[in-house]
XYZ file of C-alpha atoms in Angstrom:
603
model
C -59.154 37.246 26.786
C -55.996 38.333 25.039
C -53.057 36.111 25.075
C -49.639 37.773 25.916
C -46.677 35.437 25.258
C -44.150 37.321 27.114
C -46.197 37.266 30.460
C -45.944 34.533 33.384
C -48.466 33.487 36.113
C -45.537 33.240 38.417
C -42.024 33.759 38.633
C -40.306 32.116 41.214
C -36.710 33.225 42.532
C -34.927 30.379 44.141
C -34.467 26.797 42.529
C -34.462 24.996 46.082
C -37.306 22.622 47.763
C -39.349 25.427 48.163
C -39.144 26.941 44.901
C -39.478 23.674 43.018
C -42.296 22.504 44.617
C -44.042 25.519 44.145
C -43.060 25.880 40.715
C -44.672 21.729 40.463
C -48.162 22.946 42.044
C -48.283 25.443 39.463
C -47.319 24.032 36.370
C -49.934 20.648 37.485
C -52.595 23.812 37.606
C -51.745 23.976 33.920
C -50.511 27.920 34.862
C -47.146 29.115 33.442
C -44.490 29.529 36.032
C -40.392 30.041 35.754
C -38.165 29.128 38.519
C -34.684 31.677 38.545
C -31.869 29.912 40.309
C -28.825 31.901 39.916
C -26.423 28.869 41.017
C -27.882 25.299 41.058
C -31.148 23.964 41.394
C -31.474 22.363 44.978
C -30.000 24.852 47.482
C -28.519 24.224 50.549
C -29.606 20.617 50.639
C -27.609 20.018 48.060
C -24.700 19.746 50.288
C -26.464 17.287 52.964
C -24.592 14.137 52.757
C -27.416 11.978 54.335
C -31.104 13.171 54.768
C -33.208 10.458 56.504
C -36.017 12.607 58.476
C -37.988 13.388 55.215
C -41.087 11.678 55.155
C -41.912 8.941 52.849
C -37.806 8.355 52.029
C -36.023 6.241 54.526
C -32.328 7.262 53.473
C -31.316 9.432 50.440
C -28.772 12.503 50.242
C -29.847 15.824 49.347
C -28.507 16.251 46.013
C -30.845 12.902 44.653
C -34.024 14.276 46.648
C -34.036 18.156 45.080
C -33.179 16.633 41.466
C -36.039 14.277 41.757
C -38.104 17.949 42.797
C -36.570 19.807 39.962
C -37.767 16.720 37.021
C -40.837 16.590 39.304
C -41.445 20.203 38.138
C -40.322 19.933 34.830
C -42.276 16.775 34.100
C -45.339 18.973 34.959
C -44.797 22.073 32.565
C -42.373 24.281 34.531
C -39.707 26.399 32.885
C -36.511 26.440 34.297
C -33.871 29.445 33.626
C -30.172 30.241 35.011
C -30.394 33.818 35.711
C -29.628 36.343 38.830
C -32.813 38.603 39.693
C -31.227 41.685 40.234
C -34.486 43.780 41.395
C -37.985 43.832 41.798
C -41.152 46.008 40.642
C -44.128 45.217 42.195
C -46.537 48.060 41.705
C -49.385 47.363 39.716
C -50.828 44.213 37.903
C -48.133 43.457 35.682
C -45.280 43.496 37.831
C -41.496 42.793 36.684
C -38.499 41.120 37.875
C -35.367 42.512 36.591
C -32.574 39.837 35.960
C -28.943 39.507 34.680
C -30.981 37.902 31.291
C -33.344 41.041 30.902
C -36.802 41.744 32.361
C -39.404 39.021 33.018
C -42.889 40.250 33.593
C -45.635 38.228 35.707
C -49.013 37.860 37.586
C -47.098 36.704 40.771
C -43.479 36.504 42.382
C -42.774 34.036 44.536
C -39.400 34.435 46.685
C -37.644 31.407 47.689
C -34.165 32.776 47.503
C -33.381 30.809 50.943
C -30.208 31.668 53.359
C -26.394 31.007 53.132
C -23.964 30.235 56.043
C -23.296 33.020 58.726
C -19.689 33.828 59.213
C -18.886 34.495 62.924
C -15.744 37.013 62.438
C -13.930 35.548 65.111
C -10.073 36.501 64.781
C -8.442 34.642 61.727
C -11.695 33.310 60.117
C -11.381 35.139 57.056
C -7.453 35.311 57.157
C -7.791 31.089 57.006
C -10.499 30.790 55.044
C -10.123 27.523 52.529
C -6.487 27.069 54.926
C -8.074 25.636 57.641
C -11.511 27.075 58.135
C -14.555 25.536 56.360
C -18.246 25.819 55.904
C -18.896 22.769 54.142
C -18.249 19.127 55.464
C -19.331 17.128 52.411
C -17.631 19.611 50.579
C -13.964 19.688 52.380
C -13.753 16.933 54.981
C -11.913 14.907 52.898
C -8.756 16.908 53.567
C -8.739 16.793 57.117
C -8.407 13.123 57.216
C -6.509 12.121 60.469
C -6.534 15.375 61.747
C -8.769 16.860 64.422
C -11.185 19.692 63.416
C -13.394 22.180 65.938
C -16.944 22.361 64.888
C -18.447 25.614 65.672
C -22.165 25.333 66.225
C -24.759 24.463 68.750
C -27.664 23.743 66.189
C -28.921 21.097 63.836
C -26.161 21.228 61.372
C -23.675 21.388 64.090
C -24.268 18.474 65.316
C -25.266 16.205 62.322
C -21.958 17.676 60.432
C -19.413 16.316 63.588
C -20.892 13.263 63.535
C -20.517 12.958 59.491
C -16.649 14.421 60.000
C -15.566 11.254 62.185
C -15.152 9.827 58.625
C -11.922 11.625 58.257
C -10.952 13.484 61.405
C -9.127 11.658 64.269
C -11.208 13.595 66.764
C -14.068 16.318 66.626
C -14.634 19.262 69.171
C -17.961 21.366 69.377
C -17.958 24.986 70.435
C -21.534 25.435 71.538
C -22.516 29.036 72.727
C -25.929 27.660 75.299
C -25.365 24.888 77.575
C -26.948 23.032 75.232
C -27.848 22.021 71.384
C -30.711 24.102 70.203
C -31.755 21.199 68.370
C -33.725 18.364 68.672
C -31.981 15.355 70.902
C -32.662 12.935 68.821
C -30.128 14.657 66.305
C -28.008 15.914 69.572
C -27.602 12.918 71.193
C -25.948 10.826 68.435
C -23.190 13.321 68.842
C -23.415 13.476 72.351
C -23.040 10.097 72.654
C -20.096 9.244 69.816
C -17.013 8.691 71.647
C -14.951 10.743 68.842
C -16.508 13.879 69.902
C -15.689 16.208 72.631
C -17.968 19.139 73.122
C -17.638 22.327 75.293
C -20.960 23.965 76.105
C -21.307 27.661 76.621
C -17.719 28.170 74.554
C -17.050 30.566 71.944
C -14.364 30.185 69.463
C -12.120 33.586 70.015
C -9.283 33.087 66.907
C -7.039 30.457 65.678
C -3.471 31.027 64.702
C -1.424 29.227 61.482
C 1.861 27.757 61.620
C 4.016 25.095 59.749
C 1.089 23.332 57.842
C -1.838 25.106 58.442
C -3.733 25.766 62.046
C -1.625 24.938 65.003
C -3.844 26.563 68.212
C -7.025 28.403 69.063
C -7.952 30.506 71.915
C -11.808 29.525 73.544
C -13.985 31.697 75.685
C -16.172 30.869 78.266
C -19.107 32.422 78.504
C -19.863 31.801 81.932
C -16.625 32.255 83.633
C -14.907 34.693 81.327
C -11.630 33.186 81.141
C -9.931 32.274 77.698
C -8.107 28.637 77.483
C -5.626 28.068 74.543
C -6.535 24.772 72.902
C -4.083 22.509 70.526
C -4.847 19.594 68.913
C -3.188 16.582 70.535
C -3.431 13.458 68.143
C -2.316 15.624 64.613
C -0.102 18.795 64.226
C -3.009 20.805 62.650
C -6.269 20.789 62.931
C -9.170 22.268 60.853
C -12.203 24.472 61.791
C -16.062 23.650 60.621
C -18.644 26.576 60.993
C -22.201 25.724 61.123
C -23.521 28.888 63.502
C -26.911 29.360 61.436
C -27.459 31.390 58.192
C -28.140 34.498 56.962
C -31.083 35.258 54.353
C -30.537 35.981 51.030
C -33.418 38.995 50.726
C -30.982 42.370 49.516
C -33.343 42.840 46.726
C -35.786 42.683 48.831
C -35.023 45.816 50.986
C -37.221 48.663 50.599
C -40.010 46.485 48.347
C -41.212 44.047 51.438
C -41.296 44.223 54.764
C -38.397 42.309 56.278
C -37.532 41.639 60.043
C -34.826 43.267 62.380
C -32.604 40.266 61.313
C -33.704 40.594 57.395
C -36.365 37.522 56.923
C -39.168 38.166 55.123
C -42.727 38.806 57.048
C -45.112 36.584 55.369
C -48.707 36.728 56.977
C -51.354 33.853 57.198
C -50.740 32.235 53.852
C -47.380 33.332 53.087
C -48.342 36.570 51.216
C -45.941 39.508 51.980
C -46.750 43.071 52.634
C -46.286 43.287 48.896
C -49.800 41.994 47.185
C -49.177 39.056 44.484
C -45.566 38.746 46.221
C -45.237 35.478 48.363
C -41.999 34.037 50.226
C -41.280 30.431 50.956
C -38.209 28.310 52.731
C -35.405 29.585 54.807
C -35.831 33.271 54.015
C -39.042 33.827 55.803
C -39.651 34.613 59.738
C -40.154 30.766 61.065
C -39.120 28.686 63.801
C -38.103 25.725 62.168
C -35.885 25.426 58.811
C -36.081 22.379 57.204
C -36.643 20.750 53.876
C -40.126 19.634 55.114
C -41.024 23.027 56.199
C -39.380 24.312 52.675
C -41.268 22.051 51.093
C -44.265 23.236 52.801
C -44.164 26.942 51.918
C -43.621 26.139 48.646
C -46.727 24.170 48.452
C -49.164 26.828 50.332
C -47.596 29.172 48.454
C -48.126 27.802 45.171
C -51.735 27.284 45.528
C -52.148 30.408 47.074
C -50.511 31.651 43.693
C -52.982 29.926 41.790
C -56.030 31.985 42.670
C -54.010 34.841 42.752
C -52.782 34.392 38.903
C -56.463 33.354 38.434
C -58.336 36.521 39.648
C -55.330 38.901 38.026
C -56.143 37.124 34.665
C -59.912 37.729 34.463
C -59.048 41.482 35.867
C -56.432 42.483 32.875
C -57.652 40.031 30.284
C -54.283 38.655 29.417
C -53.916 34.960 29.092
C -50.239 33.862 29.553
C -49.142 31.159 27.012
C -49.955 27.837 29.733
C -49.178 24.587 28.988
C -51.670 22.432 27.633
C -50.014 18.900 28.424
C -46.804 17.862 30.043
C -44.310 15.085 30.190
C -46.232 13.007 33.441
C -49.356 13.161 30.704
C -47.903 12.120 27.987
C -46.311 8.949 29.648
C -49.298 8.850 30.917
C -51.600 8.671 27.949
C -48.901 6.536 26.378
C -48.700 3.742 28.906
C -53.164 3.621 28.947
C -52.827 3.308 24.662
C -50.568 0.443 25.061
C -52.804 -1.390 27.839
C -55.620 -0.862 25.571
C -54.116 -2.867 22.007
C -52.658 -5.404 24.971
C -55.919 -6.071 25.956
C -54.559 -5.236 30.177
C -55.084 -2.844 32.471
C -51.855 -0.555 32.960
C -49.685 -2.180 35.544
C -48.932 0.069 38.304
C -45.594 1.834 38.523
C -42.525 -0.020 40.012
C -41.644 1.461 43.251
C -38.682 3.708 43.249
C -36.248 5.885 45.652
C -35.290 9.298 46.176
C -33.578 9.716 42.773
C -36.988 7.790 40.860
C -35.036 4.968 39.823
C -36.654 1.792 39.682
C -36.793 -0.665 42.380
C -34.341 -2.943 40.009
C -32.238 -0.041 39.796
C -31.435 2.108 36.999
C -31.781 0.616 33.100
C -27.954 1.539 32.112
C -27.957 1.893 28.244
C -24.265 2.490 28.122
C -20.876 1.923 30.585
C -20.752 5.862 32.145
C -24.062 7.694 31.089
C -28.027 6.351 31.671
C -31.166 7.350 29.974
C -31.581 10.290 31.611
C -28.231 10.961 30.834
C -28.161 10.648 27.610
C -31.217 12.389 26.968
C -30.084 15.490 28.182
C -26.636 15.169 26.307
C -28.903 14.680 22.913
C -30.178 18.315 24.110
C -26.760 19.884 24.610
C -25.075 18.357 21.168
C -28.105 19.028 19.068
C -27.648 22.887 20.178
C -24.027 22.944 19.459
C -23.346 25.127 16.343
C -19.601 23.488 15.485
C -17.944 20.097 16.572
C -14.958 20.234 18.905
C -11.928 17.686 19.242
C -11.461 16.257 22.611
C -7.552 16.091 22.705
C -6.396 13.707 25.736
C -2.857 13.683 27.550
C -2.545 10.301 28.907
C -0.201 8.369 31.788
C 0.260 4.591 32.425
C -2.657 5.052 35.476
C -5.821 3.482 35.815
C -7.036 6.907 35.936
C -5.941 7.972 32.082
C -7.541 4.483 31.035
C -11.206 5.759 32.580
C -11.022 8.577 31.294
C -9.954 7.389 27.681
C -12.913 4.867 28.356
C -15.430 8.004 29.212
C -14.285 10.599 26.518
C -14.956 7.623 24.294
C -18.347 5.988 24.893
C -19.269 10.442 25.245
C -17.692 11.059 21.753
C -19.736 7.822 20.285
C -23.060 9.540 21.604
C -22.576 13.001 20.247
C -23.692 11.961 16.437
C -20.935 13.786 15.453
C -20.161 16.580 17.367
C -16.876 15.386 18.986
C -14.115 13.474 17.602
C -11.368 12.619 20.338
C -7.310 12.360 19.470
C -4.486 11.143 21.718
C -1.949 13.885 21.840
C 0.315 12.523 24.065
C 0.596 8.563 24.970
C 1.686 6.811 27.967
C 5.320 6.900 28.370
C 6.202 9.830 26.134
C 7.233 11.819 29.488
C 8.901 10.719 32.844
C 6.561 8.428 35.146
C 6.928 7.361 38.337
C 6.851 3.573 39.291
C 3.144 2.945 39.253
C 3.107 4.830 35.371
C 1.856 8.218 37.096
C 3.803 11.372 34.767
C 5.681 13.483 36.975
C 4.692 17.698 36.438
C 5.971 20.923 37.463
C 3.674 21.350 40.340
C 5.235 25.292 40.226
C 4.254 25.792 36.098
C 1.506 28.519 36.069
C -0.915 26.003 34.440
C 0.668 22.249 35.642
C 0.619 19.491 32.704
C -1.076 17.351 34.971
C -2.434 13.752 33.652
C -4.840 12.345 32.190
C -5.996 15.857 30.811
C -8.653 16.211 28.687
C -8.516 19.970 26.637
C -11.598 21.290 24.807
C -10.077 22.169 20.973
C -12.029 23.675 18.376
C -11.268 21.962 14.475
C -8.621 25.092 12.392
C -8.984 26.191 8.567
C -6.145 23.259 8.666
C -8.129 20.297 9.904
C -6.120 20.606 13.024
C -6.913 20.985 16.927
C -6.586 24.461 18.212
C -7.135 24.704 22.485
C -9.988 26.476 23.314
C -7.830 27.025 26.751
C -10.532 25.106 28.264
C -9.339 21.546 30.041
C -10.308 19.381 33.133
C -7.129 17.046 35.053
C -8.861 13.835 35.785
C -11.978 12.720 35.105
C -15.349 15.097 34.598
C -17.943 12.772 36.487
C -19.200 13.355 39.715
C -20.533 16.739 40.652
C -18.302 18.458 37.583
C -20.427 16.197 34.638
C -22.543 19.268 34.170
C -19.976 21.953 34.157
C -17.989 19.859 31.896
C -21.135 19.453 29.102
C -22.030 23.178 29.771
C -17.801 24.239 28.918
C -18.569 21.956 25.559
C -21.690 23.661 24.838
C -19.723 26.818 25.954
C -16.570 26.316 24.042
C -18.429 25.038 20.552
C -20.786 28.254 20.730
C -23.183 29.526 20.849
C -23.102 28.994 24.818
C -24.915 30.292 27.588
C -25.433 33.681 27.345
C -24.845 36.556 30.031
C -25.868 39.841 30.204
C -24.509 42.742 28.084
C -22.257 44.534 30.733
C -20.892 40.654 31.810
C -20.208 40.621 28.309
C -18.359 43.129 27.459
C -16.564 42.699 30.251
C -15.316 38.943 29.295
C -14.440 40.677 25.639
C -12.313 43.201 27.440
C -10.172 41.230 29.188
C -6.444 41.266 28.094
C -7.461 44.359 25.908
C -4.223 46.149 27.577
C -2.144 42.934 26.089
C -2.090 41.047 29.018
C -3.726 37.643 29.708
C -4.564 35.032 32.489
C -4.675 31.981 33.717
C -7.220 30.380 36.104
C -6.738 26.673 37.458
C -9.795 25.785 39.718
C -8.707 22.964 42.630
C -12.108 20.703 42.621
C -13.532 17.618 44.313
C -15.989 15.697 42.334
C -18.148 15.712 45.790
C -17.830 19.583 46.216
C -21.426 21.023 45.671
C -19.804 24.320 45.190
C -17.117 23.628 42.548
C -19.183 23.214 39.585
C -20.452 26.290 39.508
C -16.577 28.226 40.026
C -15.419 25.805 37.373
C -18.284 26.979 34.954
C -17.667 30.410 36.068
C -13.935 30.427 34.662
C -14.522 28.244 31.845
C -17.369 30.611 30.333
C -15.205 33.444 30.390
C -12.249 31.607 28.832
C -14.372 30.370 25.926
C -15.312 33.851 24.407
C -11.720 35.006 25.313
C -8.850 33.830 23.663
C -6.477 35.692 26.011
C -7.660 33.900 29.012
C -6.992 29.809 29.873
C -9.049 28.274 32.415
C -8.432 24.634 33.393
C -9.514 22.280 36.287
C -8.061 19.896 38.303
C -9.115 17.092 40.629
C -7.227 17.383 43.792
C -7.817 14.025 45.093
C -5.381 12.865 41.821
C -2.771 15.722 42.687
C -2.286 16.475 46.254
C 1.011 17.911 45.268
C -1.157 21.143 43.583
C -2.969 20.570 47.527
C -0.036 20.972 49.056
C 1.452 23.417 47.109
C -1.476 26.144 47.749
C -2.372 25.340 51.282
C -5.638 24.193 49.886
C -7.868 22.756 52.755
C -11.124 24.032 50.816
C -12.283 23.989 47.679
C -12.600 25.066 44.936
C -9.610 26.711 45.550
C -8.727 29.328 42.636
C -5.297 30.310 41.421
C -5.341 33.204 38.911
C -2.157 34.041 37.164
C -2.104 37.346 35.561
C 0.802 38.400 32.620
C 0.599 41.986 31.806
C 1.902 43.234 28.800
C 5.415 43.802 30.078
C 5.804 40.141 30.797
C 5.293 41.075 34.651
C 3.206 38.243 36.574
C 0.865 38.132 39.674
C -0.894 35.456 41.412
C -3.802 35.734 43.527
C -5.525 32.413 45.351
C -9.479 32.616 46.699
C -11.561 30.471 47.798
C -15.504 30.056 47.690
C -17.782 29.673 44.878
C -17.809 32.028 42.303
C -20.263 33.491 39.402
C -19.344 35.000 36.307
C -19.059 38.037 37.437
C -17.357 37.792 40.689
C -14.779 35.845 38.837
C -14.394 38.694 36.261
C -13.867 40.812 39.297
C -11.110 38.110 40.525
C -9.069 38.028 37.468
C -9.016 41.626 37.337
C -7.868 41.945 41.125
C -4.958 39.988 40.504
């Protein structure tokens, strides 16, 4: 047997429940398996405020449950690797999966790329999109507080999201297409049953129409009578729209390698094999009748062991031995904890019992104010890989809010060994505040001075702070910690790297003497934000000619109101050309590198 160090057992596309629990069957195997996630590890989960039918967990939220899958995995071997597969090859033994990073070649595939929201394309749903209409509760029912909002939806999400949105909204109504919810009633009939919710069985949403504010009416259709009925809110002005009508699979690269169904979900036969040999699909994607995280969870399992024999059989065939792991993490803790029993004398005590996220029963062992072990483990990672240190310049009010963040930025500069140094560059008081100490900004400037800031500098031939043109308004906790390490990582070099053509493109930018700015509107609980944020903020590290800053709108609603933001992120590019000529173009919707290339460029 020959080993080959470039080969895997399995690749897996698709860092959600089914891809991670594959990928943590096949790395306890001791067999050598990536997981590809393009976005971030979890999926669609991730944005699941409360999950309490998983087995085993009486309460958690999605987000905690896939992480605890994803150091599951890693724990056990896996390798992990932020990449888009562009294509597949799957002739052969040795078959290849082409990806923005270059070519990965492997035993198996495994396809777990799962299924995003449907759009319904009634009349004004795109027109309103982030201005009304929303796809993401967690996400954007914050600003709808008071309001009313439609839910459009007769399934399992539909009717778990209206009952989460009578946090904020004054009063919920369901559009449901059957004359009933296609889901079970023990999910139905909490929303059936809440008095803030109003639902209209065998209704279609027709279009919605925008006035002063935002939404102002929408027109329903019955499907049983025909006739269409004009609906406004009555207990707010405007009124937002929710869509949860069902998803749509994720399988484009798919076409012409593996059969797929009339409505493009993979065929998987008994044990989830496709019509491809050594290709295998798991979660959403896949022809099924129910689509949960159990069932995702499922697939990947079956599909992982199933994997197994197949990586098995194709290594004794070829001869090739990938490089497998010989240990892992869980062992090593493992063997550590039974030689520590043994010069105590004990027997190993068994292991405390923990929730979704692993924490201890007692609750996590907080080594510092802001950042845990696992925290700061991982931050150890990302400042040991930094090739220069970078000055963390801070524009401070008279808030509460500057005085965290001062607080954060300083207990993350003490644990970089180095790496970061922070300065104040402007105090509290040096500008005009308001009566609670909060400094007033141009809410019309193409990038607002908006405080506390916090602006990513690299250290000049002169000792002195020159802006990267990276910067986050706020505090970078929440859901934008890891965007906010990855920009320092970015911005300090050598940063994540992209393919060649996204590349060039980010070095081309400006190249005709223009440049541009990019704010990104975020909330700290938007699953969706990080990822837009990152997006930006990688370009605008390897290219001086374009800023790209971020700003949490719960801190400014004036930048809210300002861009009819009812969604985010919410993106504002501002484009100078050489002539000193501006335009501005605002999107919504998470965006990757090179959508957002395509974005500033559009502008």
């Amino acid at each position: 047997m020959k080993q080959q160090d470039d080969l895997y057992d399995v690749v897996v596309i698709g860092g959600g429940p089914a891809g991670l629990t594959a990928g943590l069957y096949l790395a306890r195997a001791r067999y050598r398996v990536l997981i590809l996630e393009k976005e971030e590890y979890g999926g669609q989960i991730n944005i699941t405020n409360e999950v309490v039918n998983y087995p085993g967990i009486a309460k958690t939220d999605g987000r905690s449950l896939t992480e605890t899958m994803r150091q599951q995995a890693e724990d056990f071997g896996a390798e992990f690797m932020a990449a888009d597969a562009t294509g597949l090859d799957v002739k052969g033994d040795i078959k290849t999966v082409h990806t923005n990073r270059g070519d990965l070649k492997t035993f198996g595939i495994l396809v777990a790329t799962g299924a995003n929201p449907r759009k319904i394309g009634f009349q004004g749903e795109a027109e309103y999109a982030g201005r009304g209409i929303s796809y993401c509760a967690t996400c954007d029912g914050e600003f709808f507080n008071d309001m009313e909002v439609i839910v459009v939806g007769g399934g399992f999400s539909a009717a778990e999201e209206s009952v989460f949105l009578t946090k904020y909204a004054s009063k919920v109504t369901i559009l449901a297409r059957d004359d009933d919810f296609t889901c079970d009633a023990s999910v139905s009939n909490e929303a059936k049953n809440d008095p803030n919710i109003e639902i209209h069985f065998n209704t279609e949403m027709k279009s919605v129409s925008a006035g002063e504010g935002g939404l102002v009416s929408a027109v329903f259709h019955n499907r049983k009578t025909g006739e269409d009925i004009e609906w406004k809110p009555t207990k707010s002005k405007n009124f937002g729209v929710f869509v949860f009508a069902g998803y749509v699979p994720q399988t484009e690269i798919l076409k012409g390698v593996i059969d797929l169904d009339d409505y493009g979900y993979v065929i998987t036969h008994d044990y989830l094999e496709t019509s491809a040999a050594g290709v295998y699909a798991a979660g959403d994607l896949r022809e099924k009748n129910l689509r949960q995280v159990v069932t995702a969870v499922s697939d990947g399992a079956v599909a992982g062991v199933e994997l197994e024999r197949y990586a098995k059989d194709l290594s004794e065939k070829t001869g090739l031995v990938p490089p497998r792991p010989t240990s892992s993490n869980y062992e090593r803790r493992e063997a550590e904890q039974a030689r520590k029993a043994a010069n105590s004398g004990t027997s190993p005590a068994p292991a405390a019992a923990s929730d979704a996220t692993g924490a201890q029963a007692a609750g996590p062992v907080k080594t510092s104010g802001f950042f845990d072990d696992a925290i700061r483990k991982q931050l150890d990672v990302v400042f040991g890989r930094m090739s220069r240190p970078l000055v963390l310049e801070l524009s401070l009010d008279k808030t509460k809010l500057s005085q965290e963040l001062k607080g954060f930025i300083g207990e993350l500069v003490g644990l970089s060994g180095g790496k970061l140094t922070s300065v104040v560059a402007s105090e509290p008081g040096e500008d005009e505040e308001d009566a609670e100490g909060r400094a007033k900004f141009d809410v019309e400037a193409v990038m607002p001075m908006a405080r506390p800031c916090v602006r990513l500098c690299k250290v000049g031939d002169d000792g002195k702070p020159q802006p990267t043109g990276l910067a986050f308004h706020g505090v970078p906790s929440g859901h934008e910690f890891n965007s906010f390490v990855l920009a320092l990582y970015n911005a300090a070099g050598p940063g994540q790297s992209v393919d060649n053509d996204t590349q060039q493109r980010i070095d081309t930018l400006g190249s005709d003497g223009g440049s541009a700015d990019v704010m990104v509107l975020v909330s700290l609980t938007c699953t969706m934000c990080p990822t837009t944020v990152l997006s930006a903020q990688r370009i605008a590290a390897d290219n001086p000619k374009v800023r790209a800053e971020a700003y949490d709108i719960s801190h400014f609603p004036e930048l809210q109101k300002r861009y009819g933001a009812m969604s985010v992120p919410c993106i504002v590019v501002n484009k100078t050309a050489a002539d000193g000529t501006t335009a501005q173009k605002v999107e919504f919707g998470k965006k990757s590198v090179p959508q957002m290339l395509d974005l500033i460029n559009e502008a």
